[in-house]
Tab-separated table of C-alpha atoms in Angstrom:
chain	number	residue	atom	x	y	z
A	1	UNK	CA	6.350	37.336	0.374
A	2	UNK	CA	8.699	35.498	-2.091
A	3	UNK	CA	8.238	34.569	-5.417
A	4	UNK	CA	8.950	31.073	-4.334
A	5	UNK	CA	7.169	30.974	-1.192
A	6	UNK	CA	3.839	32.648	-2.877
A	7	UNK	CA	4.082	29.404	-4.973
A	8	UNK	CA	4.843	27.014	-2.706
A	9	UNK	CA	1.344	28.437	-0.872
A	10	UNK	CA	-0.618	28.439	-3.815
A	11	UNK	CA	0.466	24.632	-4.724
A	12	UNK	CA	-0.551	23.824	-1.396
A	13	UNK	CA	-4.086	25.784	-1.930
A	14	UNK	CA	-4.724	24.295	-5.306
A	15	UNK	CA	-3.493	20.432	-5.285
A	16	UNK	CA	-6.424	17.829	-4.443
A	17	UNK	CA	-6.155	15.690	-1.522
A	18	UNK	CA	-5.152	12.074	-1.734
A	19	UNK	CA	-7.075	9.266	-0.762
A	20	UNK	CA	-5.671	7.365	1.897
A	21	UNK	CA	-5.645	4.279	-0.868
A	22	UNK	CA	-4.083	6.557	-3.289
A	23	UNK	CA	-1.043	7.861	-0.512
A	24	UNK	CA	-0.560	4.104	-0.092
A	25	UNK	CA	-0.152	3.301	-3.467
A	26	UNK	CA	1.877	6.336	-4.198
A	27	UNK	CA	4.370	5.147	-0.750
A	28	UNK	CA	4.685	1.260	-2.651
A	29	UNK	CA	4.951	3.346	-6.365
A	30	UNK	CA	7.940	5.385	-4.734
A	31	UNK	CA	9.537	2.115	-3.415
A	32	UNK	CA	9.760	0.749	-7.164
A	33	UNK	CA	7.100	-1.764	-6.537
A	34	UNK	CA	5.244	-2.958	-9.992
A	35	UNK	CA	1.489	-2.779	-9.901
A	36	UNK	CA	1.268	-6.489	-9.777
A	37	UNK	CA	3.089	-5.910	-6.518
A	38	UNK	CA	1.249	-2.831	-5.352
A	39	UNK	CA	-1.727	-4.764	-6.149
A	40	UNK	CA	-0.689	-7.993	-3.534
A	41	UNK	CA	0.861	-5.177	-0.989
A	42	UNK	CA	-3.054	-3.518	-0.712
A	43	UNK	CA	-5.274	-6.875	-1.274
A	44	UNK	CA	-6.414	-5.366	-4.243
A	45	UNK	CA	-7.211	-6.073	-8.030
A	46	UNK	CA	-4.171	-4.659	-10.515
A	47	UNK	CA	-6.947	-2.979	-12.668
A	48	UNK	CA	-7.602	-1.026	-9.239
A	49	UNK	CA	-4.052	-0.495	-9.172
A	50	UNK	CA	-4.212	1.106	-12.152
A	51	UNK	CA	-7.634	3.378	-11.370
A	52	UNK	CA	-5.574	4.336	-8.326
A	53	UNK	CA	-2.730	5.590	-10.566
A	54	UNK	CA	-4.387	7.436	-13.061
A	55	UNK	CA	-6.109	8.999	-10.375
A	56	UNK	CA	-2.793	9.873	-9.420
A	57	UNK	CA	-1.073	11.462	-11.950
A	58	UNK	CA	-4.614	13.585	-12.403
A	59	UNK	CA	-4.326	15.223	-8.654
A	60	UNK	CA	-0.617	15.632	-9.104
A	61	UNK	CA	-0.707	16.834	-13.009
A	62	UNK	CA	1.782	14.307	-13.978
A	63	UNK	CA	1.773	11.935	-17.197
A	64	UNK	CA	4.344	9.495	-15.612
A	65	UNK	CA	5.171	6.869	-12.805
A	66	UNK	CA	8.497	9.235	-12.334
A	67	UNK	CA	6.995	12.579	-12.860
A	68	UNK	CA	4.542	11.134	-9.853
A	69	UNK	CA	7.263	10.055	-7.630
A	70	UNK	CA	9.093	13.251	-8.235
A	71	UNK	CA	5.811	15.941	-7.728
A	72	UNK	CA	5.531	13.805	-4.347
A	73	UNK	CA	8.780	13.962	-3.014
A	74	UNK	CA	8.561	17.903	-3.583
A	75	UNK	CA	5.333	18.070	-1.931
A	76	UNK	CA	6.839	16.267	0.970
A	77	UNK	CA	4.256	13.070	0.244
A	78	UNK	CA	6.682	10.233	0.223
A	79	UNK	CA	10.475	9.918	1.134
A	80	UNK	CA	13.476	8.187	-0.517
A	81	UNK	CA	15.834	6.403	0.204
């Protein structure tokens, strides 16, 4: 198997599954929506917002709103554009 494939599988294998609340605020995230926006999108507080993203950037071992958005475009979680 390739180099690149073996770690494409093991990604897969060792990455934590979203919530559905967390995809959802990871889809509004990758549109450029602000969490005061995210937060009136889902009908929820912006300190859940903010749970939600540091939950985030946990599963997908990022430190930042664009790190995130990038790590789930790779993983095929979200599309731009």
């Amino acid at each position: 198997m390739a180099a690149a494939a073996a770690a494409k599988l093991a990604e897969g294998v060792t990455r934590e599954q979203l919530t559905p609340r967390e995809l959802a605020t990871l889809r509004l995230l990758a549109d450029g929506k602000s969490n005061r926006e995210i937060a009136k999108s889902l009908g929820i507080a912006e300190r859940t917002v903010k749970t939600h993203l540091g939950d985030l950037f946990e599963k997908l071992g990022v430190t930042s709103r664009t790190e995130a958005v990038k790590a789930a475009t790779r993983r095929g979680l979200v599309r731009l554009g």
